[in-house]
Amino acid sequence: MNKLITLDEFILQRQKDFPFATGELSGLLRDIGLASKIISREVNKAGLVNIIGQAGTENASGESVQKLDVMADQLLISCLQNSGECCGIASEENDTYVPIKNSSNAKYVVMFDPLDGSSNIDVNVSIGTIFAIYRRISDDGDCQLNDFLQDGVEQVAAGYVVYGSSTMLVYTTGKGVNGFTLDSSIGEFCLSHANMKVPQNGNIYSINQGHYNKFSPEIQQFVDECMDKQLGFRYVGSMVADVHRTLIKGGVFMYPATKSSPDGKLRLLYECNPLAFIMEQAGGKASNGSHRILEIDATRLHQRTPIFMGSPNLVNRVEELLQKEPSNADANNVSAMA
Ligand code: P6P
């Protein structure tokens, strides 16, 4: 039987990968792991304690907030406050960033979507937490907005937790991707998916096909090609679940621009960048159709971006279609989308 390696043990082992590592990043990752265990417990008993349901408030995106969203957000903030390693956070649930006063001189900022896919909570479908860790760029003292408006290539670590048939934490610090499954009997995340690699040639496409009529002609053509080739079609409607499946089984996850959402729906800083970092570290690609997600200029905390990510063969085809010289008809269609 292989030796059980817990997340904490793994993080400490890998700390040696970082010369002059002072353990602060390791501490942050452990604190996020702790918050995830508590969120998992609450998510798994949601139906029992009737904490499902509209909290009555709206988040920064104007979407109705479920009570679990609020709980997850507050839990992550308090764990990060206690860590002493984080000088500020930004989250989907908060209009602006939140300086952490008792560790204002700490080296890192953390951005997260505390409970992505929350509309699926009521129907017991997988949901997730997504996080990105950056080194601050401002001087000591309270963190500043520009600490958060960094391009994705500056991430020092990123990861997600998927609360599904099991709870898994998957993360990278830029030296590969590793997955840990929560063993509730001992309350530990245990290494279950070492050195994860995405299949280079995928055969699953994942998109909300219900929006087909709102897609550009190029995306409609790609979807048509997938159907003509009889690729598998899977769409959960929770980004973490769809990306996790793509990471393991291959394929392409897409949330393109549409006529009503010219920048797509998904958030660059705390959804697309961390998941793109993981996908690239696993040998996949993550693009907005023309550029690496990780190189998109971050200008606003809650900015959106179209995203195509997964097996290189499929992402390359999407980019090829989107970058071909538009015919007159296409050009007219694209301008009509604006
Ligand atoms: P649609 C969940 O609400 C979410 O933010 C992502 O997790 C998911 O990929 C997307 O929205 C689903 O959006 O428009 O297909 O329902």
Tab-separated table of C-alpha atoms and ligand atoms in Angstrom:
chain	number	residue	atom	x	y	z
A	1	MET	CA	0.000	0.000	0.000
A	2	ASN	CA	1.451	3.371	-0.989
A	3	LYS	CA	2.372	5.692	1.850
A	4	LEU	CA	-0.360	8.182	2.648
A	5	ILE	CA	0.879	11.719	1.945
A	6	THR	CA	-1.247	14.479	3.395
A	7	LEU	CA	-1.504	17.946	1.844
A	8	ASP	CA	0.427	19.452	4.749
A	9	GLU	CA	3.234	16.893	4.374
A	10	PHE	CA	3.342	17.433	0.610
A	11	ILE	CA	3.492	21.216	0.939
A	12	LEU	CA	6.349	20.968	3.431
A	13	GLN	CA	8.197	18.459	1.221
A	14	ARG	CA	7.808	20.756	-1.804
A	15	GLN	CA	8.835	23.820	0.167
A	16	LYS	CA	12.385	22.701	-0.558
A	17	ASP	CA	11.632	23.477	-4.253
A	18	PHE	CA	11.786	27.133	-3.391
A	19	PRO	CA	15.174	28.473	-2.408
A	20	PHE	CA	14.943	30.930	0.469
A	21	ALA	CA	11.342	29.771	0.985
A	22	THR	CA	10.399	31.059	4.389
A	23	GLY	CA	7.287	28.930	4.765
A	24	GLU	CA	4.835	31.800	4.302
A	25	LEU	CA	3.402	30.446	1.048
A	26	SER	CA	3.206	26.982	2.591
A	27	GLY	CA	1.295	28.457	5.498
A	28	LEU	CA	-1.151	30.168	3.143
A	29	LEU	CA	-1.809	26.941	1.234
A	30	ARG	CA	-2.408	25.073	4.492
A	31	ASP	CA	-4.868	27.749	5.654
A	32	ILE	CA	-6.776	27.550	2.373
A	33	GLY	CA	-6.853	23.776	2.815
A	34	LEU	CA	-8.329	24.233	6.295
A	35	ALA	CA	-11.035	26.605	5.038
A	36	SER	CA	-11.855	24.126	2.258
A	37	LYS	CA	-12.393	21.298	4.759
A	38	ILE	CA	-14.871	23.425	6.707
A	39	ILE	CA	-16.650	24.570	3.532
A	40	SER	CA	-16.847	20.930	2.429
A	41	ARG	CA	-18.504	20.011	5.717
A	42	GLU	CA	-21.062	22.812	5.342
A	43	VAL	CA	-21.720	22.071	1.651
A	44	ASN	CA	-22.243	18.390	2.386
A	45	LYS	CA	-24.837	19.065	5.049
A	46	ALA	CA	-26.497	22.015	3.312
A	47	GLY	CA	-29.771	20.192	2.697
A	48	LEU	CA	-29.963	19.120	6.324
A	49	VAL	CA	-29.749	22.487	8.018
A	50	ASN	CA	-31.803	24.382	5.515
A	51	ILE	CA	-29.055	26.934	4.923
A	52	ILE	CA	-29.825	26.666	1.227
A	53	GLY	CA	-31.752	29.512	-0.222
A	54	GLN	CA	-31.429	33.090	-1.155
A	55	ALA	CA	-29.551	35.166	1.363
A	56	GLY	CA	-31.473	38.092	-0.036
A	57	THR	CA	-28.378	40.069	-0.952
A	58	GLU	CA	-26.575	40.446	-4.290
A	59	ASN	CA	-22.819	40.005	-4.981
A	60	ALA	CA	-20.550	42.330	-6.993
A	61	SER	CA	-21.944	40.846	-10.187
A	62	GLY	CA	-25.530	41.645	-9.271
A	63	GLU	CA	-26.286	37.940	-8.837
A	64	SER	CA	-28.423	36.720	-5.976
A	65	VAL	CA	-26.270	35.297	-3.171
A	66	GLN	CA	-26.925	31.950	-1.522
A	67	LYS	CA	-26.218	31.649	2.180
A	68	LEU	CA	-23.412	29.130	1.520
A	69	ASP	CA	-21.660	31.712	-0.670
A	70	VAL	CA	-21.613	34.134	2.230
A	71	MET	CA	-20.417	31.481	4.653
A	72	ALA	CA	-17.623	30.317	2.332
A	73	ASP	CA	-16.487	33.879	1.699
A	74	GLN	CA	-16.377	34.755	5.388
A	75	LEU	CA	-14.661	31.477	6.249
A	76	LEU	CA	-11.876	32.000	3.724
A	77	ILE	CA	-11.370	35.577	4.892
A	78	SER	CA	-11.123	34.567	8.553
A	79	CYS	CA	-8.701	31.680	7.789
A	80	LEU	CA	-6.537	34.038	5.752
A	81	GLN	CA	-6.703	36.678	8.487
A	82	ASN	CA	-5.525	34.115	11.045
A	83	SER	CA	-2.685	32.947	8.761
A	84	GLY	CA	-0.793	36.214	9.173
A	85	GLU	CA	0.691	35.586	5.702
A	86	CYS	CA	-1.862	37.551	3.641
A	87	CYS	CA	-2.121	41.354	3.503
A	88	GLY	CA	-5.336	41.491	1.491
A	89	ILE	CA	-8.022	39.565	-0.322
A	90	ALA	CA	-10.349	40.124	-3.261
A	91	SER	CA	-13.355	37.940	-3.846
A	92	GLU	CA	-16.382	37.643	-6.120
A	93	GLU	CA	-18.523	38.397	-3.081
A	94	ASN	CA	-16.906	41.766	-2.302
A	95	ASP	CA	-17.152	44.884	-4.483
A	96	THR	CA	-13.567	45.873	-3.745
A	97	TYR	CA	-10.461	44.387	-2.155
A	98	VAL	CA	-10.232	43.919	1.626
A	99	PRO	CA	-6.946	44.852	3.355
A	100	ILE	CA	-6.115	42.505	6.234
A	101	LYS	CA	-5.081	44.921	8.962
A	102	ASN	CA	-3.415	42.507	11.402
A	103	SER	CA	-0.963	41.370	8.681
A	104	SER	CA	-0.653	44.526	6.603
A	105	ASN	CA	3.076	43.861	6.060
A	106	ALA	CA	2.590	40.268	4.810
A	107	LYS	CA	3.988	39.355	1.381
A	108	TYR	CA	0.951	37.854	-0.365
A	109	VAL	CA	-2.534	38.755	-1.595
A	110	VAL	CA	-5.178	36.140	-2.333
A	111	MET	CA	-8.090	36.308	-4.768
A	112	PHE	CA	-10.873	33.761	-4.750
A	113	ASP	CA	-14.310	32.766	-5.844
A	114	PRO	CA	-15.482	31.225	-2.564
A	115	LEU	CA	-18.232	29.059	-3.989
A	116	ASP	CA	-18.366	28.964	-7.773
A	117	GLY	CA	-21.434	27.439	-9.384
A	118	SER	CA	-23.560	28.281	-6.378
A	119	SER	CA	-26.732	28.203	-8.453
A	120	ASN	CA	-26.219	24.419	-8.441
A	121	ILE	CA	-26.293	24.170	-4.627
A	122	ASP	CA	-30.060	23.645	-4.523
A	123	VAL	CA	-29.863	20.705	-6.936
A	124	ASN	CA	-26.864	19.032	-5.292
A	125	VAL	CA	-24.553	19.422	-8.305
A	126	SER	CA	-20.781	19.816	-7.841
A	127	ILE	CA	-19.586	23.305	-6.932
A	128	GLY	CA	-16.156	24.679	-6.164
A	129	THR	CA	-13.759	27.163	-4.615
A	130	ILE	CA	-11.118	28.812	-6.816
A	131	PHE	CA	-8.073	30.712	-5.501
A	132	ALA	CA	-5.070	32.619	-6.822
A	133	ILE	CA	-2.061	33.788	-4.783
A	134	TYR	CA	0.155	36.718	-5.821
A	135	ARG	CA	3.171	38.368	-4.229
A	136	ARG	CA	2.247	41.958	-3.330
A	137	ILE	CA	3.931	44.661	-5.424
A	138	SER	CA	3.126	47.637	-3.171
A	139	ASP	CA	5.408	48.684	-0.326
A	140	ASP	CA	4.656	47.699	3.267
A	141	GLY	CA	1.485	48.917	4.889
A	142	ASP	CA	-2.049	48.430	3.626
A	143	CYS	CA	-2.238	46.599	0.313
A	144	GLN	CA	-3.232	48.569	-2.786
A	145	LEU	CA	-5.485	47.880	-5.771
A	146	ASN	CA	-2.479	47.276	-8.031
A	147	ASP	CA	-1.477	44.324	-5.835
A	148	PHE	CA	-4.562	42.618	-7.254
A	149	LEU	CA	-4.453	43.934	-10.836
A	150	GLN	CA	-1.539	41.713	-11.834
A	151	ASP	CA	-1.457	39.546	-14.952
A	152	GLY	CA	-2.006	35.820	-14.466
A	153	VAL	CA	1.626	35.021	-15.271
A	154	GLU	CA	2.535	36.635	-11.939
A	155	GLN	CA	0.631	34.058	-9.858
A	156	VAL	CA	2.864	32.243	-7.360
A	157	ALA	CA	0.207	29.592	-6.686
A	158	ALA	CA	-3.334	28.771	-7.754
A	159	GLY	CA	-5.841	26.037	-7.148
A	160	TYR	CA	-9.391	24.896	-6.784
A	161	VAL	CA	-11.483	22.682	-4.549
A	162	VAL	CA	-14.287	20.685	-6.143
A	163	TYR	CA	-17.085	19.621	-3.774
A	164	GLY	CA	-18.458	16.637	-5.658
A	165	SER	CA	-18.868	12.909	-5.063
A	166	SER	CA	-15.630	13.469	-3.177
A	167	THR	CA	-13.931	16.703	-2.187
A	168	MET	CA	-10.676	17.316	-4.038
A	169	LEU	CA	-8.123	20.102	-3.779
A	170	VAL	CA	-5.939	20.635	-6.863
A	171	TYR	CA	-3.141	23.197	-6.894
A	172	THR	CA	0.059	24.332	-8.539
A	173	THR	CA	2.978	26.546	-7.498
A	174	GLY	CA	4.394	26.503	-11.022
A	175	LYS	CA	6.063	23.097	-10.696
A	176	GLY	CA	3.292	20.819	-11.917
A	177	VAL	CA	-0.226	20.050	-10.727
A	178	ASN	CA	-1.165	17.741	-7.851
A	179	GLY	CA	-4.566	16.626	-6.599
A	180	PHE	CA	-5.596	15.682	-3.069
A	181	THR	CA	-8.770	13.901	-2.028
A	182	LEU	CA	-10.344	14.647	1.344
A	183	ASP	CA	-10.469	11.605	3.650
A	184	SER	CA	-13.166	12.761	6.059
A	185	SER	CA	-12.413	9.876	8.430
A	186	ILE	CA	-9.084	11.526	9.281
A	187	GLY	CA	-9.918	15.082	8.183
A	188	GLU	CA	-6.973	15.229	5.804
A	189	PHE	CA	-6.508	15.946	2.101
A	190	CYS	CA	-4.409	13.006	0.839
A	191	LEU	CA	-2.356	12.917	-2.370
A	192	SER	CA	-4.456	11.001	-4.895
A	193	HIS	CA	-3.539	12.518	-8.283
A	194	ALA	CA	0.205	13.186	-8.482
A	195	ASN	CA	1.625	15.218	-11.368
A	196	MET	CA	-1.669	15.656	-13.265
A	197	LYS	CA	-1.417	15.993	-17.055
A	198	VAL	CA	-4.250	16.867	-19.429
A	199	PRO	CA	-4.654	14.534	-22.469
A	200	GLN	CA	-3.086	16.343	-25.433
A	201	ASN	CA	-5.825	15.269	-27.850
A	202	GLY	CA	-9.246	15.672	-26.310
A	203	ASN	CA	-12.562	14.378	-27.603
A	204	ILE	CA	-15.070	16.113	-25.319
A	205	TYR	CA	-16.474	19.597	-25.827
A	206	SER	CA	-18.087	21.538	-23.013
A	207	ILE	CA	-20.169	24.666	-23.659
A	208	ASN	CA	-23.659	25.918	-22.882
A	209	GLN	CA	-25.121	24.879	-26.215
A	210	GLY	CA	-28.331	26.639	-25.247
A	211	HIS	CA	-26.570	29.876	-26.195
A	212	TYR	CA	-25.752	28.561	-29.706
A	213	ASN	CA	-27.759	31.232	-31.507
A	214	LYS	CA	-25.844	33.933	-29.620
A	215	PHE	CA	-22.386	32.604	-30.548
A	216	SER	CA	-20.240	34.094	-33.321
A	217	PRO	CA	-20.264	32.191	-36.625
A	218	GLU	CA	-16.770	30.888	-35.809
A	219	ILE	CA	-17.850	29.350	-32.501
A	220	GLN	CA	-20.985	27.974	-34.158
A	221	GLN	CA	-18.683	26.382	-36.764
A	222	PHE	CA	-16.496	24.844	-34.044
A	223	VAL	CA	-19.539	23.405	-32.254
A	224	ASP	CA	-20.839	22.057	-35.585
A	225	GLU	CA	-17.445	20.412	-36.199
A	226	CYS	CA	-17.526	18.796	-32.752
A	227	MET	CA	-20.975	17.382	-33.480
A	228	ASP	CA	-19.952	16.224	-36.976
A	229	LYS	CA	-16.971	14.412	-35.422
A	230	GLN	CA	-19.335	12.992	-32.779
A	231	LEU	CA	-17.200	14.293	-29.899
A	232	GLY	CA	-18.605	13.683	-26.426
A	233	PHE	CA	-20.616	16.583	-25.016
A	234	ARG	CA	-20.536	17.362	-21.274
A	235	TYR	CA	-21.652	20.515	-19.489
A	236	VAL	CA	-22.225	20.714	-15.721
A	237	GLY	CA	-22.710	24.459	-15.471
A	238	SER	CA	-20.136	24.693	-12.661
A	239	MET	CA	-16.825	25.911	-14.035
A	240	VAL	CA	-14.761	24.004	-11.471
A	241	ALA	CA	-16.537	20.721	-12.260
A	242	ASP	CA	-16.254	21.210	-16.029
A	243	VAL	CA	-12.579	22.211	-15.834
A	244	HIS	CA	-11.755	19.375	-13.422
A	245	ARG	CA	-13.261	16.841	-15.848
A	246	THR	CA	-11.396	18.485	-18.732
A	247	LEU	CA	-8.117	18.277	-16.773
A	248	ILE	CA	-8.581	14.564	-16.124
A	249	LYS	CA	-10.334	13.326	-19.287
A	250	GLY	CA	-9.242	15.942	-21.810
A	251	GLY	CA	-11.422	18.049	-24.083
A	252	VAL	CA	-12.185	21.765	-24.233
A	253	PHE	CA	-14.212	23.903	-21.835
A	254	MET	CA	-15.573	27.070	-23.410
A	255	TYR	CA	-17.400	30.160	-22.290
A	256	PRO	CA	-17.235	32.414	-25.353
A	257	ALA	CA	-18.385	35.951	-25.935
A	258	THR	CA	-22.024	36.214	-26.933
A	259	LYS	CA	-24.110	39.067	-28.315
A	260	SER	CA	-25.415	39.850	-24.823
A	261	SER	CA	-22.035	39.298	-23.097
A	262	PRO	CA	-19.288	40.525	-25.463
A	263	ASP	CA	-16.646	39.786	-22.776
A	264	GLY	CA	-18.133	36.419	-21.871
A	265	LYS	CA	-19.357	35.706	-18.348
A	266	LEU	CA	-16.412	34.309	-16.393
A	267	ARG	CA	-14.131	36.455	-14.259
A	268	LEU	CA	-10.478	36.873	-15.213
A	269	LEU	CA	-8.859	37.371	-11.812
A	270	TYR	CA	-10.444	34.721	-9.591
A	271	GLU	CA	-11.869	32.195	-12.054
A	272	CYS	CA	-9.988	32.159	-15.367
A	273	ASN	CA	-6.428	33.032	-14.311
A	274	PRO	CA	-6.078	30.415	-11.545
A	275	LEU	CA	-7.663	27.672	-13.638
A	276	ALA	CA	-5.580	28.694	-16.660
A	277	PHE	CA	-2.392	28.487	-14.558
A	278	ILE	CA	-3.333	24.935	-13.557
A	279	MET	CA	-4.299	23.929	-17.109
A	280	GLU	CA	-1.016	25.204	-18.557
A	281	GLN	CA	0.999	23.521	-15.794
A	282	ALA	CA	-0.775	20.272	-16.724
A	283	GLY	CA	0.296	20.657	-20.376
A	284	GLY	CA	-2.943	22.206	-21.635
A	285	LYS	CA	-3.837	25.601	-23.097
A	286	ALA	CA	-6.051	28.458	-21.909
A	287	SER	CA	-6.937	31.248	-24.325
A	288	ASN	CA	-9.436	34.035	-24.841
A	289	GLY	CA	-9.505	32.998	-28.485
A	290	SER	CA	-6.451	34.981	-29.511
A	291	HIS	CA	-4.193	35.377	-26.433
A	292	ARG	CA	-3.070	33.371	-23.421
A	293	ILE	CA	-5.467	34.005	-20.552
A	294	LEU	CA	-2.428	34.481	-18.296
A	295	GLU	CA	-1.217	37.429	-20.387
A	296	ILE	CA	-4.465	39.410	-20.454
A	297	ASP	CA	-4.051	42.822	-18.847
A	298	ALA	CA	-5.854	42.988	-15.521
A	299	THR	CA	-7.543	46.391	-15.266
A	300	ARG	CA	-10.616	45.799	-13.064
A	301	LEU	CA	-11.199	43.381	-10.171
A	302	HIS	CA	-14.348	41.854	-11.650
A	303	GLN	CA	-13.485	42.048	-15.341
A	304	ARG	CA	-14.710	39.211	-17.547
A	305	THR	CA	-13.076	37.329	-20.406
A	306	PRO	CA	-14.095	34.747	-22.970
A	307	ILE	CA	-12.228	31.485	-22.249
A	308	PHE	CA	-11.328	28.310	-24.156
A	309	MET	CA	-9.215	25.854	-22.167
A	310	GLY	CA	-8.115	22.218	-22.179
A	311	SER	CA	-6.434	19.856	-24.639
A	312	PRO	CA	-4.185	21.781	-27.053
A	313	ASN	CA	-5.626	20.127	-30.182
A	314	LEU	CA	-9.095	21.560	-29.525
A	315	VAL	CA	-8.039	24.967	-28.176
A	316	ASN	CA	-5.790	25.397	-31.222
A	317	ARG	CA	-8.722	24.717	-33.556
A	318	VAL	CA	-10.894	27.311	-31.808
A	319	GLU	CA	-8.088	29.880	-32.114
A	320	GLU	CA	-7.603	28.975	-35.774
A	321	LEU	CA	-11.267	29.599	-36.528
A	322	LEU	CA	-11.397	32.826	-34.520
A	323	GLN	CA	-8.233	34.195	-36.097
A	324	LYS	CA	-8.950	33.357	-39.709
A	325	GLU	CA	-9.494	36.398	-41.898
A	326	PRO	CA	-13.251	37.017	-41.606
A	327	SER	CA	-15.114	36.796	-44.882
A	328	ASN	CA	-17.346	39.793	-45.621
A	329	ALA	CA	-20.315	37.837	-44.264
A	330	ASP	CA	-18.388	36.937	-41.090
A	331	ALA	CA	-17.233	40.520	-40.633
A	332	ASN	CA	-20.833	41.708	-40.892
A	333	ASN	CA	-21.886	39.027	-38.357
A	334	VAL	CA	-19.127	39.934	-35.912
A	335	SER	CA	-19.931	43.653	-36.070
A	336	ALA	CA	-23.572	42.753	-35.509
A	337	MET	CA	-22.461	40.973	-32.301
A	338	ALA	CA	-20.929	44.097	-30.851
B	1	P6P	P1	-24.319	29.430	-17.765
B	1	P6P	C1	-21.753	29.365	-12.439
B	1	P6P	O1	-22.824	30.282	-12.221
B	1	P6P	C2	-20.790	30.017	-13.414
B	1	P6P	O2	-20.300	31.212	-12.892
B	1	P6P	C3	-19.658	29.053	-13.738
B	1	P6P	O3	-19.328	28.219	-12.685
B	1	P6P	C4	-20.227	28.276	-14.921
B	1	P6P	O4	-19.235	27.776	-15.779
B	1	P6P	C5	-21.093	29.329	-15.623
B	1	P6P	O5	-21.455	30.296	-14.632
B	1	P6P	C6	-22.342	28.726	-16.195
B	1	P6P	O6	-23.032	29.777	-16.872
B	1	P6P	O7	-24.615	30.725	-18.505
B	1	P6P	O8	-23.918	28.312	-18.712
B	1	P6P	O9	-25.398	29.006	-16.803
